[in-house]
Coordinates of C-alpha atoms and ligand atoms in Angstrom, one line a residue:
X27 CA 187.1 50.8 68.7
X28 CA 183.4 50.3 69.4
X29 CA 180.6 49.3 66.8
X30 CA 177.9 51.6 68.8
X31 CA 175.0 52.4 66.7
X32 CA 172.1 54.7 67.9
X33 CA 168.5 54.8 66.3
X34 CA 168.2 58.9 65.1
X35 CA 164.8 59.5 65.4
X36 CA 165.7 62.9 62.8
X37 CA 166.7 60.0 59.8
X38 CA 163.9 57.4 61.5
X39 CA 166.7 55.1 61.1
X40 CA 169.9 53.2 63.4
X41 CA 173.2 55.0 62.5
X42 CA 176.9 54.1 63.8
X43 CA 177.8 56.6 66.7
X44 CA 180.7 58.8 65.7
X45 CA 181.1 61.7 67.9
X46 CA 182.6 65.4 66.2
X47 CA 185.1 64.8 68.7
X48 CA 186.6 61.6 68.7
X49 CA 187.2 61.7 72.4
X50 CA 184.2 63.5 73.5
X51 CA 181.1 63.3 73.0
X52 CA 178.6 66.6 74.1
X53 CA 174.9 65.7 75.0
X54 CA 172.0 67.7 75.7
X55 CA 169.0 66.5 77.6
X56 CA 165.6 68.5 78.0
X57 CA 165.2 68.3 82.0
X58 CA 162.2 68.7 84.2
X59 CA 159.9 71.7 84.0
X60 CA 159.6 72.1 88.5
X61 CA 156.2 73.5 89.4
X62 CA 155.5 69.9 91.0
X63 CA 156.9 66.4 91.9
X64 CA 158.4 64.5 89.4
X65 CA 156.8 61.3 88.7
X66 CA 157.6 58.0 87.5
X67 CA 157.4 58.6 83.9
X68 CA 159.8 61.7 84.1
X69 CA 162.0 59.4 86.1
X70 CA 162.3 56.8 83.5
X71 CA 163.0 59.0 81.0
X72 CA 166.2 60.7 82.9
X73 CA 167.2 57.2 83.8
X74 CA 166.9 55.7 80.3
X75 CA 169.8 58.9 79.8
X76 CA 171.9 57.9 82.6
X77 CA 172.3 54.3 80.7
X78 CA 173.1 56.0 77.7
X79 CA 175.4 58.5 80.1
X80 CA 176.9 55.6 81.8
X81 CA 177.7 53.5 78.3
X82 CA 179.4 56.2 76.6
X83 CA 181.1 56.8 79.5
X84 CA 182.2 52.8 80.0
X85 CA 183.1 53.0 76.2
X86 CA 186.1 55.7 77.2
X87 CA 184.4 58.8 76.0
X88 CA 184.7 62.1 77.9
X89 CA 180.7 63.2 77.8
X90 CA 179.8 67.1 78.2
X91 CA 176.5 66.6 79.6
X92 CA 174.1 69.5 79.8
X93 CA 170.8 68.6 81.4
X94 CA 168.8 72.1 82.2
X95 CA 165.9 73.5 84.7
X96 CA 162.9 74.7 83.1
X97 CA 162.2 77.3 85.9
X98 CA 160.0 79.4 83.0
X99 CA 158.8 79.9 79.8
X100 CA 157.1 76.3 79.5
X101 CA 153.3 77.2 79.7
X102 CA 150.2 75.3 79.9
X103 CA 149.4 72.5 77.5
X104 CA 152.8 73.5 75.6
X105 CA 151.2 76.5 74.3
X106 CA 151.9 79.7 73.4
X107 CA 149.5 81.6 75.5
X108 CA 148.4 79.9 78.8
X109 CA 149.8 80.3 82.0
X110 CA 153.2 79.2 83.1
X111 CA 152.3 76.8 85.9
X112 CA 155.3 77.9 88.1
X113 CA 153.7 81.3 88.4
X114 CA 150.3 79.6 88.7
X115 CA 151.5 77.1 91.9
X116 CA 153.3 80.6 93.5
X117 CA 150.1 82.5 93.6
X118 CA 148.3 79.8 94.6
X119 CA 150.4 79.1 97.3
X120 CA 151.1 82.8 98.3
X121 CA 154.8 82.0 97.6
X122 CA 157.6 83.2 95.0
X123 CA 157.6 81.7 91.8
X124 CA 161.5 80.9 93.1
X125 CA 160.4 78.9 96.1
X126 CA 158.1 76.9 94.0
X127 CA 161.5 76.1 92.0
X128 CA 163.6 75.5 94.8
X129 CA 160.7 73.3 96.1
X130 CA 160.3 71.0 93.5
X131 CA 164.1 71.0 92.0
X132 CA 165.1 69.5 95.2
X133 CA 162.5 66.9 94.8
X134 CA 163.9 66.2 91.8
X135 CA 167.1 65.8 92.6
X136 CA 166.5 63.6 95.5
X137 CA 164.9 60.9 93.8
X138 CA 167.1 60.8 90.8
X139 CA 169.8 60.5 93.8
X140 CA 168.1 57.6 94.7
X141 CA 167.6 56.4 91.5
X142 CA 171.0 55.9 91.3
X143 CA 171.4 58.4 88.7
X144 CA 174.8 60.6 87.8
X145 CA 174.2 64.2 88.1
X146 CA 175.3 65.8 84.3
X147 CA 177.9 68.0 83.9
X148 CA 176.3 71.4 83.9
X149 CA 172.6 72.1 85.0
X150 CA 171.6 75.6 84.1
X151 CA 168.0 77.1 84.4
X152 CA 166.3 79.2 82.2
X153 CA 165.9 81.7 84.3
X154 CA 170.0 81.8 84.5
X155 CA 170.0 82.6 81.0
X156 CA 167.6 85.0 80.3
X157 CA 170.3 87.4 78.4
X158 CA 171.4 84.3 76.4
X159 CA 167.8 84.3 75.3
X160 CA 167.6 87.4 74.6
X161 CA 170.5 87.3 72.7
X162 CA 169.4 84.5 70.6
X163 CA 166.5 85.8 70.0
X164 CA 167.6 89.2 68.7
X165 CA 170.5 87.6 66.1
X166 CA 167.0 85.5 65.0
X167 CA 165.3 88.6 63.9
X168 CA 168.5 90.1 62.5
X169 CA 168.6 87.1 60.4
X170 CA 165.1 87.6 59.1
X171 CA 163.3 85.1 60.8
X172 CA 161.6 86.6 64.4
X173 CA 159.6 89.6 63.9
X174 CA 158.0 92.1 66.9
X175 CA 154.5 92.8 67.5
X176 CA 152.8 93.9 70.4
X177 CA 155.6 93.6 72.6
X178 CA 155.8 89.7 72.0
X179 CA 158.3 88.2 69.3
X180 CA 157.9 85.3 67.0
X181 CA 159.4 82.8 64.7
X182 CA 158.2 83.2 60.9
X183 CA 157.6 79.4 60.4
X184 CA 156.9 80.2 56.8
X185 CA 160.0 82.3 55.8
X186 CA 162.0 79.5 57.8
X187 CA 160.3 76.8 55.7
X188 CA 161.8 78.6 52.3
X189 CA 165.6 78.0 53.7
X190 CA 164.7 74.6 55.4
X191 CA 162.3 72.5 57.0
X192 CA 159.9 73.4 59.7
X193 CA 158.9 70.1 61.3
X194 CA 161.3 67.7 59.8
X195 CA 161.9 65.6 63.2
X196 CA 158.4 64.9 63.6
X197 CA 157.6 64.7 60.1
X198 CA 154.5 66.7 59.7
X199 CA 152.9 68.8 57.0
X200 CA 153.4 72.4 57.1
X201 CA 149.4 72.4 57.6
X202 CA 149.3 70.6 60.6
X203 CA 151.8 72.8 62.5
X204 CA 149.2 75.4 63.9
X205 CA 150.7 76.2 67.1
X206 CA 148.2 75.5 70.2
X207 CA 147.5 78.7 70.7
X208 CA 143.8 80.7 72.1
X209 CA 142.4 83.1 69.7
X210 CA 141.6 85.8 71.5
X211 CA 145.1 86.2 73.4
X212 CA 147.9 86.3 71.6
X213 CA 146.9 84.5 68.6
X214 CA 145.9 87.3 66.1
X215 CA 149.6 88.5 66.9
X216 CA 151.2 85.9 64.6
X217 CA 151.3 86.5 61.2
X218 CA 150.5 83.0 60.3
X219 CA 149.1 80.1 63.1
X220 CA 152.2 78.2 62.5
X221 CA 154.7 80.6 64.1
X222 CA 155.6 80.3 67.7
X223 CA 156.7 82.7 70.5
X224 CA 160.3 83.6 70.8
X225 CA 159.6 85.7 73.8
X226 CA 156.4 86.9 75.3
X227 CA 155.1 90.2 76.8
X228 CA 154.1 90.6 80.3
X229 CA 150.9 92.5 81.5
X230 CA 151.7 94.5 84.5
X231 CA 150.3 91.6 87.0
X232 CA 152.7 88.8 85.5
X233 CA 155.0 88.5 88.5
X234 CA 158.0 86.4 86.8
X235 CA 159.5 89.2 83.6
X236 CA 162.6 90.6 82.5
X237 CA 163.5 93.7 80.8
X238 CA 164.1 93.3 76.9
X239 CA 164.8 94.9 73.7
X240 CA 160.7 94.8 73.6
X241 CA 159.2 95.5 76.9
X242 CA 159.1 93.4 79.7
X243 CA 158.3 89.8 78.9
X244 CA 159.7 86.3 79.1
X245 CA 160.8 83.9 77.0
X246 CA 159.5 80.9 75.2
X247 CA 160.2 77.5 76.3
X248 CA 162.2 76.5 73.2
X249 CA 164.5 79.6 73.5
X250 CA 166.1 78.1 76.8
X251 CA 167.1 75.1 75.4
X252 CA 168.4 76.6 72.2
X253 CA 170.4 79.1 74.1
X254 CA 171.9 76.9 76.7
X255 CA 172.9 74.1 74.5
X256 CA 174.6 76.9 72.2
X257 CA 176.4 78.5 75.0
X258 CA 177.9 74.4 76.3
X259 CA 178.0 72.6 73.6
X260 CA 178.2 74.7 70.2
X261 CA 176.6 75.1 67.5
X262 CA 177.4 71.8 66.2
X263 CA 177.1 68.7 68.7
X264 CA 176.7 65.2 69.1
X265 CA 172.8 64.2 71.0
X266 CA 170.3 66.0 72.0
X267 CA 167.6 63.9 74.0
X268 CA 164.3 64.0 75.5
X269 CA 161.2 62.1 76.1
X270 CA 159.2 60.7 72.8
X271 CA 156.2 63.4 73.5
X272 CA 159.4 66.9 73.1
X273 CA 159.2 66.0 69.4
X274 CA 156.6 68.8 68.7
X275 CA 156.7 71.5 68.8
X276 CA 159.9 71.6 71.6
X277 CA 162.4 70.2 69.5
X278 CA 161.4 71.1 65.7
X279 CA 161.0 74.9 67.2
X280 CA 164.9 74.4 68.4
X281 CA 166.0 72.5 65.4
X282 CA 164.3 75.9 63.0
X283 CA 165.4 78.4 66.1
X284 CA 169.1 77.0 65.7
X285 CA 169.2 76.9 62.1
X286 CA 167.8 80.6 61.7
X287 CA 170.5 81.3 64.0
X288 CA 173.4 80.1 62.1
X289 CA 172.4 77.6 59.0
X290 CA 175.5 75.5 59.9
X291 CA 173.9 74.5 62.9
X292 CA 173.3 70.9 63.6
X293 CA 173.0 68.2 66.3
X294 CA 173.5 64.8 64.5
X295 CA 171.7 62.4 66.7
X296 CA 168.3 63.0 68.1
X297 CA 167.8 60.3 70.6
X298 CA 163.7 59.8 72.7
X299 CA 162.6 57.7 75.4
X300 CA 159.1 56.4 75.2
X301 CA 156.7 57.1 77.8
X302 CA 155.8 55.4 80.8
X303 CA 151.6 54.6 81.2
X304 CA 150.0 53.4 83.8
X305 CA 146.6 52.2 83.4
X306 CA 147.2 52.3 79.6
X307 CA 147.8 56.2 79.5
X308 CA 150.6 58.3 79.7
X309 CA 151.6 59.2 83.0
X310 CA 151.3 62.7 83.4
X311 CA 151.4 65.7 85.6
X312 CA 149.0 67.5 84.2
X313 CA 146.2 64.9 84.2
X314 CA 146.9 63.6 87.3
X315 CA 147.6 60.3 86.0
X316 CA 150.4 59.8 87.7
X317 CA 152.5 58.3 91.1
X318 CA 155.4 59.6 92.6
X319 CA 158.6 58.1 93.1
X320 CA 157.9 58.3 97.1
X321 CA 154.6 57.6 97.3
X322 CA 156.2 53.7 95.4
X323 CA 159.1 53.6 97.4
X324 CA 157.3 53.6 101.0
X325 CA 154.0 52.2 99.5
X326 CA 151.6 54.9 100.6
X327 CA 149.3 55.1 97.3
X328 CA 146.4 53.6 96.7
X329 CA 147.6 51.5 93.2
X330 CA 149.6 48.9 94.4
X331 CA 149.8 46.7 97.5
X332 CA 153.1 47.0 98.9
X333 CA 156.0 48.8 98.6
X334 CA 159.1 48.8 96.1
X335 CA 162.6 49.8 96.1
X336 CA 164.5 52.7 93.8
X337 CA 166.4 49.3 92.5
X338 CA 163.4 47.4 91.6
X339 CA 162.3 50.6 90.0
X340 CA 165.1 50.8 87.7
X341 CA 165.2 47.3 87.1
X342 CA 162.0 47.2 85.6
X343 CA 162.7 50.3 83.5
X344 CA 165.9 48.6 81.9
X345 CA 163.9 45.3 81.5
X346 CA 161.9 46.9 78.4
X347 CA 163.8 49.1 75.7
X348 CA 163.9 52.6 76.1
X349 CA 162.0 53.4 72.9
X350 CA 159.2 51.3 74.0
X351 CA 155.7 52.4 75.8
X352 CA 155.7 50.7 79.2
X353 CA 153.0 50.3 81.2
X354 CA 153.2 50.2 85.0
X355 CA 151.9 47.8 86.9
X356 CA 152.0 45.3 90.3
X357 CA 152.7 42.6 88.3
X358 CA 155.3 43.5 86.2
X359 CA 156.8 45.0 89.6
X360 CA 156.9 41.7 91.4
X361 CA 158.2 40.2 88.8
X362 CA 161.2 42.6 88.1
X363 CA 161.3 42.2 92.2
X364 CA 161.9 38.8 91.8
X365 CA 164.3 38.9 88.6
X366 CA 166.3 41.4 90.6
X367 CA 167.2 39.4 93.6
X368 CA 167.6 36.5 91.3
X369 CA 170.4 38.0 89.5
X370 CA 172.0 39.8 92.2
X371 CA 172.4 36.6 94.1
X372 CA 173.3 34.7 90.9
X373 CA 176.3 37.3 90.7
X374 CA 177.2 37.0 94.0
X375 CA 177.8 33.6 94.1
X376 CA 179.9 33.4 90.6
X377 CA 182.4 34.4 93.5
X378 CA 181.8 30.8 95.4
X379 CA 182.3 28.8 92.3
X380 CA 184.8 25.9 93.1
X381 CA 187.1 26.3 89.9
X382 CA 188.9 23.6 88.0
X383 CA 191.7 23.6 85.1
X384 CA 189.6 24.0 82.2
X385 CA 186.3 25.7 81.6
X386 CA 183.5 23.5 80.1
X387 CA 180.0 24.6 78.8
X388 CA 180.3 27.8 77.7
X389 CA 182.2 30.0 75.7
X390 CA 182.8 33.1 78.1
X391 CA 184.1 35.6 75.5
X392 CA 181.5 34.7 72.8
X393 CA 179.1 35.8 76.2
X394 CA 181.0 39.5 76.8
X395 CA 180.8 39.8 73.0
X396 CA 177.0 39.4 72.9
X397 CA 177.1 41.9 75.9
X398 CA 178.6 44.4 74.0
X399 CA 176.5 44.0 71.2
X400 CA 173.6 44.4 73.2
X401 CA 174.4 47.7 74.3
X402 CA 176.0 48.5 70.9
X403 CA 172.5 47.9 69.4
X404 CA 171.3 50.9 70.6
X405 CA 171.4 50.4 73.9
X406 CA 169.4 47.7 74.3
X407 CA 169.6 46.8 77.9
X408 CA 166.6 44.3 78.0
X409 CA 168.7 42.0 76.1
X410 CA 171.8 43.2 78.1
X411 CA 169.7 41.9 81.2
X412 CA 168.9 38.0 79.9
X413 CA 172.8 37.9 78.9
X414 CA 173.7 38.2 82.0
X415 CA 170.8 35.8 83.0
X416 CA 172.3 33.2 81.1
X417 CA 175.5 34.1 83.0
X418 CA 173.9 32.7 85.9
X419 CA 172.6 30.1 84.5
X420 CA 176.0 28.5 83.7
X421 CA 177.6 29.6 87.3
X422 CA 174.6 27.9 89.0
X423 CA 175.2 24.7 86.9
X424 CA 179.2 25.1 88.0
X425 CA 177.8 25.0 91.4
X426 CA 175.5 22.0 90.7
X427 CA 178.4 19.9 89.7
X428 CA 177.0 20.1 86.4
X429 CA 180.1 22.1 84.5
X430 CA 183.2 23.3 85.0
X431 CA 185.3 26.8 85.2
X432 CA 188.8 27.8 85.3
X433 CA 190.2 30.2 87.9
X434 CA 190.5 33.0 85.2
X435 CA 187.1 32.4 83.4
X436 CA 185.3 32.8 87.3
X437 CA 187.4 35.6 87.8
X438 CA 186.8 37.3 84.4
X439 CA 183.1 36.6 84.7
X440 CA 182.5 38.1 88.1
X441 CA 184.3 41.3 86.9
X442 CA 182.1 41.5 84.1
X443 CA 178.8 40.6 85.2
X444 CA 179.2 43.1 88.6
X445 CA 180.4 45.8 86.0
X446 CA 177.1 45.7 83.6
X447 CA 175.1 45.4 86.8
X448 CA 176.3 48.4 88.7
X449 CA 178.7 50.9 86.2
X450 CA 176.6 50.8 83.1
X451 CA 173.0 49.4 84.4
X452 CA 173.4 51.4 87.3
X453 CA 171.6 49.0 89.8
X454 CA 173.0 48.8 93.4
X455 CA 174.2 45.3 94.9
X456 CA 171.6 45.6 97.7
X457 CA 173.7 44.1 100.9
X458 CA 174.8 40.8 101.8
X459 CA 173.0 37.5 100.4
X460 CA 172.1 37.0 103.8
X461 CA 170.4 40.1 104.0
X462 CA 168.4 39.8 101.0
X463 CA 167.7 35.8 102.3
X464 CA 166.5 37.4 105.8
X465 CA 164.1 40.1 103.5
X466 CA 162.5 36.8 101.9
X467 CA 162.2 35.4 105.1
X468 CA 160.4 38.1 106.5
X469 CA 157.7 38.3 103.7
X470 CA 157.0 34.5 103.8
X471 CA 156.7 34.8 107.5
X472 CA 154.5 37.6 107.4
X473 CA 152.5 35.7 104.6
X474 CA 151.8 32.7 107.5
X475 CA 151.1 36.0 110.2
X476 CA 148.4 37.3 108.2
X477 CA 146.8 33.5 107.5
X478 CA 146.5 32.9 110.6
X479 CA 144.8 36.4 111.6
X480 CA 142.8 36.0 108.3
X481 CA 141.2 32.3 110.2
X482 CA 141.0 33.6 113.5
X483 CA 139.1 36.4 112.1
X484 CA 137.1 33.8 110.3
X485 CA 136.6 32.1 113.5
X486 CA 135.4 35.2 115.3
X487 CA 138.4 34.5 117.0
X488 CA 139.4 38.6 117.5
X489 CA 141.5 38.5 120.7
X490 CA 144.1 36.7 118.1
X491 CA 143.2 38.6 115.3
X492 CA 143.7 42.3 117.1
X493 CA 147.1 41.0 118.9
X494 CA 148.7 40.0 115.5
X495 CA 147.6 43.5 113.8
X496 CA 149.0 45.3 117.1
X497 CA 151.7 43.9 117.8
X498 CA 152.7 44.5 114.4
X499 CA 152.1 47.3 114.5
X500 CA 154.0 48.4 117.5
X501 CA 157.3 46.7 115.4
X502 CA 156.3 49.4 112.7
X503 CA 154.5 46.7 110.0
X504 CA 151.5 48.3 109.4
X505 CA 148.5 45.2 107.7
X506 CA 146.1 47.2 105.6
X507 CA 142.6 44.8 104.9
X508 CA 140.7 45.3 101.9
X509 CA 137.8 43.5 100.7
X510 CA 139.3 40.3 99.2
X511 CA 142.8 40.6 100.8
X512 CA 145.5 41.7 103.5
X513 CA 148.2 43.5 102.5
X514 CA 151.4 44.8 105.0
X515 CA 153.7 48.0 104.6
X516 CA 156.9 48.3 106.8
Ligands
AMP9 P1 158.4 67.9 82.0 O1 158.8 68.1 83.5 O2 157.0 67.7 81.8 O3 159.1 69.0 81.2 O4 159.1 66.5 81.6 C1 160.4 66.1 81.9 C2 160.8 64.9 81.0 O5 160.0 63.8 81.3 C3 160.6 65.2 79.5 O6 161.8 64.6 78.8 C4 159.4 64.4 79.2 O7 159.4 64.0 77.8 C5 159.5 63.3 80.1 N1 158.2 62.6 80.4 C6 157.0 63.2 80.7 N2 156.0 62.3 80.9 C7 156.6 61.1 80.7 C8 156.1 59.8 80.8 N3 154.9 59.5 81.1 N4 157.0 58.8 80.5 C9 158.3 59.0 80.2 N5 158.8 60.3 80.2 C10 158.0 61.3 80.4
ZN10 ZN1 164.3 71.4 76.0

């Protein structure tokens, strides 16, 4: 039996984790909307759920995990009347609103790949559903609670608001709902400024609609979610994530859409990342604050100097807490560079240790306790992370003469240390020691290769100077000079 609690952001407080089903636990995370790359802040997000993924699963639980495509319905500025930008991107480009989501779900796909993440159980788009919706959205006006106008439906916030309450996850007043809406389109529509499209009419040029009860529209972006987590997981189920800035409207219109549905409906543990900034601000797609996973892995951007790896990537995720703002930056990267290798090594050689009868210096199951507890404190891998530093710690003083360990404590502590590292971290061993000794060597030896160009250069000296950036170059390093420094890409 596990002690894992999870902070409910619908209760604002930590709760023990019991699942409706004691052996299964059935999870819902909001995925990507694809009408462009994913960035780094998206990516932290999906990995911050394949921890939680990866716990539950290392805890012995069967997880349902639906993670969906958001292929329509999510317009501009999460409104309820600008464009969709997949339609946008596809007349832009001249191309079907299709191959702009074949385009950029692939992307997405590929770098999570690389991020080391596990693919959920089912991944349906909203555009797969579009009868579920439709469904959905009719039983909501049967129920009193969507009316018609103009071809468009909506959701009567304020006759919702008499059975329950509108807004209760991210705890605003009724007043403050208004839903971002323009006033000349759409807006005059809604009975009241709170209410929010169920499913929206189509002019004649809109080149992504569906035939309905009401004309040719398509639906809102909350339907999808509501409808495909209904159809996999129930009316009733376990988590429901998303990053911090779903809250509103996204998942207070699902929470009201699901309860207007069917007033027994609830999800018992509503669980958000925090969002990744850079420069201070959150990355986004929008505001083009933002840096792909790509364009950090082979160093081609213009932010930082040098490359870094999907590993390192992650690794500096899981050093901070996923409910925490993070802010992305060289420094932090080099240093989660540098923790990364530190640990892997230190892991590697608990498997050199010269054991001995007894173990001396540290108490190894007090260490996989604290472990747990870690991850049982809602799965707080930062502190996960400098457990198993102090791991290392101890085996480097076993290999310093310093303390002792028996055969089964090295054993035990290799298994464990290799399995919070790779099953439930998720970071990849990255090769032999060797290798990663040969990496360091190259960089400090390309540190002494650009010093000397750097004084040759000083010395007018550019015979040597040019032959050090060629021949380089020709071995595929390329040395990029900027005013106060050299950097190098390979
Ligand atoms: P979107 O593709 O915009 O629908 O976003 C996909 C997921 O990424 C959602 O769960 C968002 O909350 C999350 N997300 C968007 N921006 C960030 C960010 N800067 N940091 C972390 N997560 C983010
Ligand atoms: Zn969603």
């Amino acid at each position: 039996m596990h002690n894992l609690s999870v902070f409910n952001s619908l209760t604002g407080k930590k709760e023990r984790f019991v699942p409706l089903d004691k052996d299964l636990v059935k999870m819902y995370v909001c995925g990507p909307t694809v009408y462009s790359f994913v960035h780094l802040g998206n990516c932290r997000t999906f990995i911050s759920f394949d921890v939680i993924y990866r716990y539950l699963l290392h805890l012995g639980y069967r997880v349902k995990y639906v993670r969906n495509i958001t292929d329509v319905g999510h317009l501009e500025n999460d409104s309820d009347d600008g464009d969709d930008p997949i339609v946008k991107k596809a007349r832009k480009e001249n191309i079907e609103p299709m191959e702009v989501v074949q385009k950029y779900t692939i992307d997405f796909h590929e770098n999570l790949k690389k991020l080391n993440t596990i693919p959920p159980s089912i991944e349906p788009t909203a555009t797969g559903h579009i009868l579920e919706q439709i469904e959905l959205i009719k039983k909501i006006i049967k129920n009193g609670f969507g009316y018609v106008k103009n071809g468009s439906v909506y959701f009567d916030v304020l006759k919702f608001n008499k059975i329950s309450k509108y807004g209760k996850l991210s705890r605003r007043n009724l007043d403050d709902l208004v839903h971002n809406s323009r006033t000349l389109d759409g807006q005059n529509d809604k009975l009241n400024p709170q209410d929010f499209a169920l499913w929206k009419k189509a002019d004649s040029k809109h080149i992504m609609k569906w035939n309905s009860p009401w004309g040719e529209g398509f639906p809102g972006w909350h339907s999808e979610c509501s409808a495909m987590s209904m159809k996999y997981l129930g009316n009733r189920f376990d988590i429901h994530g998303g990053g911090i800035d779903l809250k509103f409207p996204h998942h207070d219109c699902e929470i009201a859409q699901s309860e207007a549905l069917n007033q027994n409906s609830k999800i018992n543990y509503w669980l958000h990342a925090n969002m990744l900034t850079l420069n201070g601000k959150k990355m986004s797609k929008s505001t083009g604050n933002s840096i792909l996973p790509g364009e950090l892995f082979n160093g081609d951007n213009d932010i930082f100097s040098k490359s870094f790896s999907p590993n390192v990537l992650r690794f500096f995720f899981l050093q901070a807490h996923y409910r925490s703002i993070l802010d992305l930056s060289e420094e932090a990267l080099i240093a989660s560079e540098k923790g990364l290798k530190k640990l892997e090594i230190g892991i590697k050689n608990i498997s050199k240790l010269k054991t001995s009868k007894l173990t001396s210096g540290f108490d190894i199951s007090n260490w996989e306790m604290n472990c747990y507890k870690a991850m049982n404190d809602d799965f707080n891998t930062p502190l996960l992370i400098s457990k198993l530093f102090e791991a290392i710690h101890y085996s480097n003083s076993v290999l310093m003469g310093k303390e002792k360990i028996s055969k089964k404590d090295k054993d035990f502590l290799l298994n464990k240390t290799s399995i919070f590292f790779s099953k439930i971290l998720g970071l990849n061993f990255f090769g032999s020691k060797k290798n990663i000794e040969a990496n360091e060597l190259l960089g400090k030896t390309l540190d002494i290769l650009v010093d000397i160009r750097n004084k040759s250069r000083a010395n007018r000296d550019f015979e040597t100077s040019d032959q050090i950036r060629d021949e380089l170059s020709r071995i595929g390093i390329t040395l990029n000079d900027s005013e106060d420094k050299t950097t190098y890409k390979y």
